[in-house]
XYZ file of C-alpha atoms in Angstrom:
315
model
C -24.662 16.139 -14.008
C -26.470 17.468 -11.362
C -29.748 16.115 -12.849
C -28.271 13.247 -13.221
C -27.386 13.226 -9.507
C -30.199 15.130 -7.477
C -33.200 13.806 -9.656
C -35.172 10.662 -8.125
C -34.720 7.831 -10.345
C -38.506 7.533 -11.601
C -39.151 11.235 -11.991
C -35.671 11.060 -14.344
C -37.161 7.731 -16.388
C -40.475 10.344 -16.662
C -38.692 13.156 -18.100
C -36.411 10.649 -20.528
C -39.309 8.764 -21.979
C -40.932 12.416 -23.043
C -37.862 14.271 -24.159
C -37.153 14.295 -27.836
C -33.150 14.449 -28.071
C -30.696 13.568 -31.065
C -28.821 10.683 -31.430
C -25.846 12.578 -30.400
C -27.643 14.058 -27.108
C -28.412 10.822 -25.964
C -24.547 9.170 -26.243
C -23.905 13.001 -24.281
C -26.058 12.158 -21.992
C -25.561 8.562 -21.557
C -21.799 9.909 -21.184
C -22.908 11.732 -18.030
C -24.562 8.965 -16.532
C -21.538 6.728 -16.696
C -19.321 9.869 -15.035
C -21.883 9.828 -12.136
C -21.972 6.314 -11.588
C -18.060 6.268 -11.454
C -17.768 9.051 -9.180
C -20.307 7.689 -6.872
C -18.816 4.664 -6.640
C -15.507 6.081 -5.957
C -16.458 8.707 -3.458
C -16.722 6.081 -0.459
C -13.740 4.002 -1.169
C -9.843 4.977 -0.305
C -10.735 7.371 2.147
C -9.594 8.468 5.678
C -10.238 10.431 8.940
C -8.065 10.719 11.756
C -9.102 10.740 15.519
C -7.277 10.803 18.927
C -6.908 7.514 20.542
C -9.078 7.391 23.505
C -5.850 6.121 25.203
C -2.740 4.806 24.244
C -2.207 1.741 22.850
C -6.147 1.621 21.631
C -6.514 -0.518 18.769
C -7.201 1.965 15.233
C -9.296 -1.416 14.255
C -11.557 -1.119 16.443
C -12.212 2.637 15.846
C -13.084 1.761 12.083
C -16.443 2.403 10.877
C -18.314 3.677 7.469
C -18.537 7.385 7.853
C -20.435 9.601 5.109
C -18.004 12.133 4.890
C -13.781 11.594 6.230
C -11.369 14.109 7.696
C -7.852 13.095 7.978
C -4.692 14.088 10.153
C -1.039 13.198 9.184
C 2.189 12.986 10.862
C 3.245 15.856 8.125
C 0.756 18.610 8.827
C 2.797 20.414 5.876
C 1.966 17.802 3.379
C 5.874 17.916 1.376
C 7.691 14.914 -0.433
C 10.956 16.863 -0.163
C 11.879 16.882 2.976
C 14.117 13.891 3.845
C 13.410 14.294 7.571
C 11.495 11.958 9.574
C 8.190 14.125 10.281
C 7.146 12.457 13.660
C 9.679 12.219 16.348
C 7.956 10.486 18.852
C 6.795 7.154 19.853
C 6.128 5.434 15.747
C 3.229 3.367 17.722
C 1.286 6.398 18.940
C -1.350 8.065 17.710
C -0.966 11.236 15.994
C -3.046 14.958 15.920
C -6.204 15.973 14.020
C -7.108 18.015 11.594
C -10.068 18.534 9.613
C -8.681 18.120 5.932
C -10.801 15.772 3.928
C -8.253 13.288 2.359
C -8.672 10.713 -0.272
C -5.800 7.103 -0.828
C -4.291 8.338 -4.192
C -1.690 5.807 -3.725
C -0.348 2.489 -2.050
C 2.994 1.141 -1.393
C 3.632 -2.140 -0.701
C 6.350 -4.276 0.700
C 7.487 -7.526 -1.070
C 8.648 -10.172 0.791
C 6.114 -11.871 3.514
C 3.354 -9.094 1.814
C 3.039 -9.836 -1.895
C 4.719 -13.196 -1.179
C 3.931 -15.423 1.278
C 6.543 -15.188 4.030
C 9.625 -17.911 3.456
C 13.013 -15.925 4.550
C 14.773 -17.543 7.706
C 15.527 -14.454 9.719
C 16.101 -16.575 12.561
C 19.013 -18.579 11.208
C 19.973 -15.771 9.355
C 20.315 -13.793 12.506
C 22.154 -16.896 13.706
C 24.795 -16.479 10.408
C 25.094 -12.568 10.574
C 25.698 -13.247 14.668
C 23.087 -10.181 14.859
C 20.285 -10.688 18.019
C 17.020 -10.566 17.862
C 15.450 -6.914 18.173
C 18.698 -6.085 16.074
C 17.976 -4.465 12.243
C 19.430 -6.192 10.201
C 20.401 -4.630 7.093
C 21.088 -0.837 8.791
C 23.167 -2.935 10.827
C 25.379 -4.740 7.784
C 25.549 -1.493 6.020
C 27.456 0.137 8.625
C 30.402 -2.327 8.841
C 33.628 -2.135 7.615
C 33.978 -2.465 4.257
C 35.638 -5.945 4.241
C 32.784 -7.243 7.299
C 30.288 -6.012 4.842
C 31.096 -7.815 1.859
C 31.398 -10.764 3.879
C 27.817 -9.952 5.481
C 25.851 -9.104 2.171
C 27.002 -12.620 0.374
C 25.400 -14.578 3.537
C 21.924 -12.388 3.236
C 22.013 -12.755 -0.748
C 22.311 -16.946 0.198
C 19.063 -16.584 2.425
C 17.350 -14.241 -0.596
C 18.441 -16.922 -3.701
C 17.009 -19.779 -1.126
C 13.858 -17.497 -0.835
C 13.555 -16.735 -4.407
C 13.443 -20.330 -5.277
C 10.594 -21.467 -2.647
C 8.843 -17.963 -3.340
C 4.948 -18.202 -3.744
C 2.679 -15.330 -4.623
C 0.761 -14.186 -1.363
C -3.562 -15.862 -1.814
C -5.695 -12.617 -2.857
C -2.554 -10.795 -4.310
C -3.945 -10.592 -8.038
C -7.686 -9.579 -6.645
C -5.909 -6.859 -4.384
C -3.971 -5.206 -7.153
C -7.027 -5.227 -9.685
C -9.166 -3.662 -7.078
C -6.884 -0.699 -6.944
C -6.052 0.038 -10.337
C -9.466 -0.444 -11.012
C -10.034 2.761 -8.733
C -7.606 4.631 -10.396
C -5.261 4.594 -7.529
C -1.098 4.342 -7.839
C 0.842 1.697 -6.934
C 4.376 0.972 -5.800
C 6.424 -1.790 -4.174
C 9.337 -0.632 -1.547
C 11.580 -3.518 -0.470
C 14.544 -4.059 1.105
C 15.187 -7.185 -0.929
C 17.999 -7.027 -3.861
C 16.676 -6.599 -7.652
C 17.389 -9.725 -8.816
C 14.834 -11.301 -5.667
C 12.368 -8.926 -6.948
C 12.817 -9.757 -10.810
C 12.089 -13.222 -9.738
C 8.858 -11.887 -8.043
C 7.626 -9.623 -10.675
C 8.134 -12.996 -13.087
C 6.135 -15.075 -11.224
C 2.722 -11.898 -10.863
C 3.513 -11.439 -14.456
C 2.913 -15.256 -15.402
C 0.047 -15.340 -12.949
C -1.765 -12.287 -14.981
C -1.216 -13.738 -18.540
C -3.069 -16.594 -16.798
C -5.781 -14.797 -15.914
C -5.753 -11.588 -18.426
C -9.699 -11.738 -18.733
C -10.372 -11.792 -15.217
C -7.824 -8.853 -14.447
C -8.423 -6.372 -17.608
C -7.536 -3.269 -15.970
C -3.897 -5.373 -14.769
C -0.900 -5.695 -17.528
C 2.642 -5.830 -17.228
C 3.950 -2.964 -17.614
C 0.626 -0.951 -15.368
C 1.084 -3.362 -12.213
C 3.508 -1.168 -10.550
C 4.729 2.564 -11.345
C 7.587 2.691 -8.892
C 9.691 -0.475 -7.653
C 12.543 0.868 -5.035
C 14.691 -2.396 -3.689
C 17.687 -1.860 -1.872
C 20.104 -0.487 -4.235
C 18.063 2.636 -3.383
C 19.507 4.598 0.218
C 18.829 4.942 2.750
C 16.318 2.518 2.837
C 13.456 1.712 5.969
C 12.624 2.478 8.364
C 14.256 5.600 6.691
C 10.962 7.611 5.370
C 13.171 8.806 2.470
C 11.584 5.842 0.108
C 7.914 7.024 0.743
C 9.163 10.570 -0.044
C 10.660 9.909 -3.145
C 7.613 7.680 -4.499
C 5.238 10.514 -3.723
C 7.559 12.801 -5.706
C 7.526 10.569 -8.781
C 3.716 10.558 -8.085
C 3.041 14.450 -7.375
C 1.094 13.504 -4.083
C 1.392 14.331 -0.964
C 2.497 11.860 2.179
C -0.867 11.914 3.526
C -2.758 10.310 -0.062
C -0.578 7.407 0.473
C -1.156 3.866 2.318
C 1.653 1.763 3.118
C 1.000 -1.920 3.257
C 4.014 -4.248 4.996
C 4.439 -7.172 7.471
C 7.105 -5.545 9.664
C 7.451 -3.210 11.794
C 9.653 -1.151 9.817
C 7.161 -1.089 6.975
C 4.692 0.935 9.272
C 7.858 3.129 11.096
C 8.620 4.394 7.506
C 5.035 4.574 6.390
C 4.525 6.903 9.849
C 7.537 9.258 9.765
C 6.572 10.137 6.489
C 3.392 10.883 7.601
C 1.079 8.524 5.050
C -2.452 8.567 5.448
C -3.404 4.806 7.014
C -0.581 2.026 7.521
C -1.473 -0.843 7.183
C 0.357 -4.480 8.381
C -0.311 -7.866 7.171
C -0.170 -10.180 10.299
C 1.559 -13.635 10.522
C 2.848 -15.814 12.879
C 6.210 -13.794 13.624
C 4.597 -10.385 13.838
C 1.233 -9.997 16.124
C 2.843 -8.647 18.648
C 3.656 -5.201 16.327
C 0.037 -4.518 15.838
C 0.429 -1.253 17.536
C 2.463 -0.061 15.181
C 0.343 0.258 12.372
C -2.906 2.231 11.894
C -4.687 -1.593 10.902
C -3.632 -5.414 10.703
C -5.095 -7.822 8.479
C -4.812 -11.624 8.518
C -5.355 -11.479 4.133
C -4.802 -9.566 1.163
C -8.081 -10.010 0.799
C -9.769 -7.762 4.153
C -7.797 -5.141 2.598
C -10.018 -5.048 -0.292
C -13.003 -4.720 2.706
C -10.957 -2.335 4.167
C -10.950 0.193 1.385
C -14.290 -0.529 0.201
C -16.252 1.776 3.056
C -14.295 5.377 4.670
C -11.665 4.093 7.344
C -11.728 6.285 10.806
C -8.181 5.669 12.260
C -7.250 6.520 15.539
């Protein structure tokens, strides 16, 4: 392998065209040359460093550059899934400390609705409904009522959800985005807030769209898309980090090899007290102005694919 690596190309071609090896040395061989060509490729995508924020409120964006080697810093020096305590205690939009570990993405968890779909829930006349003001959580806030307010609550959010379901489009670039990871080997998980039978009605719709287009996404099928699929049935759910903690536990990694990909702000407050690596948020209309908390926006599924195709450096 390290021939294979630290050779120049023509002096390697030289030493080939006069070595007399077997059959079975050359399929070795060849064998070695596809293992070096895979782990060069890999070795400058889905990584991370962290650095301090010049000042606060910087833009991470704007620190992001191709580096030939990435450190990394977490919210959750200690790296454990167990713990079901927020690990960062301060301000979700700041930056947070360095270290020089060398991390690697193992793993991304995305949001559903207004991420992997394009964005079609009426939050404001919901709001309106659930007499709940803007600013306001909405679900924390339904699940602490009385029992009788509750019920009451929940039947006007599943309305808004069925409405959803039926208008619900695939977000442009989703297919590409999820091929491009599993074709790096990395783990994959959607963490929603939205009620299983919303999400059965969005796993339907990627699952038809990949049948469509089987050839052009080999290393997608329908039962390898996703590995973990929390909706709200699971508690307590974000901006709760207890979600992120559990995935990584089904996935034996650590906080820190996971990105979280969302389009609210609670997305990236979960993502960040349970210290992932980068957190990343998927800007529309309704959301620009919670840029700061997230480690990178996006306008497409698509620039994510950019994103994680060079080292990131995050402030």
């Amino acid at each position: 392998l390290s021939l294979v690596i630290c050779w120049p190309h023509a002096m390697l071609l030289q030493f080939l065209a006069t070595a007399h090896l077997s059959i079975r040395q050359w399929s070795s061989l060849r064998q070695v040359f596809r293992t070096a060509a895979t782990m060069s490729a890999r070795s400058t995508t889905f990584q991370y460093r962290k650095i301090c924020a010049s000042s606060p409120g910087t833009s991470a964006a704007s620190q992001a550059a191709p580096i030939a080697s990435v450190a990394s810093t977490t919210g959750n020096p200690s790296g454990t899934c167990t713990s079901g305590t927020p690990s960062s205690t301060g301000d979700d939009s700041q930056s947070r400390d360095n270290s020089e570990a060398f991390t690697s993405i193992k793993g991304v968890i995305f949001d559903m609705d207004g991420t992997l779909t394009i964005p079609v829930l009426n939050f404001k006349e919901m709001r309106k409904r659930l007499n709940i003001p803007p600013g306001v959580d909405i679900l924390p806030t339904v699940l602490k009522y009385p029992p009788e307010e509750k019920a009451h609550a929940m039947e006007i959010i599943k309305e808004f959800e069925e409405e959803g379901s039926k208008k619900m489009q695939l977000q442009p670039g989703l297919l590409d985005l999820l091929h491009f990871v599993a074709k790096s080997g990395v783990k994959r998980a959607v963490m929603t807030r939205n009620s299983m039978v919303a999400t059965q009605v969005f796993l339907d719709k990627l699952y038809l769209g990949l049948s469509a287009n089987s050839q052009k996404y080999p290393c997608l099928s329908r039962n390898s898309v996703f590995s973990e699929i929390l909706t709200r049935e699971f508690q307590p759910c974000k901006p709760d980090p207890a979600a992120v903690f559990h995935i990584c536990r089904g996935w034996a990694l650590e906080p820190r090899e996971v990105a979280v990909v969302g389009d609210d702000k609670t997305d990236m407050m979960c993502g960040r007290r349970a210290g992932a690596g980068v957190t990343i948020l998927l800007k529309n209309e309704r959301n620009r102005e919670q840029e700061d908390y997230s480690d990178f926006a996006v306008d497409s599924l698509s620039e994510i694919i950019s994103l994680f195709s060079a080292p990131l450096t995050v402030s």
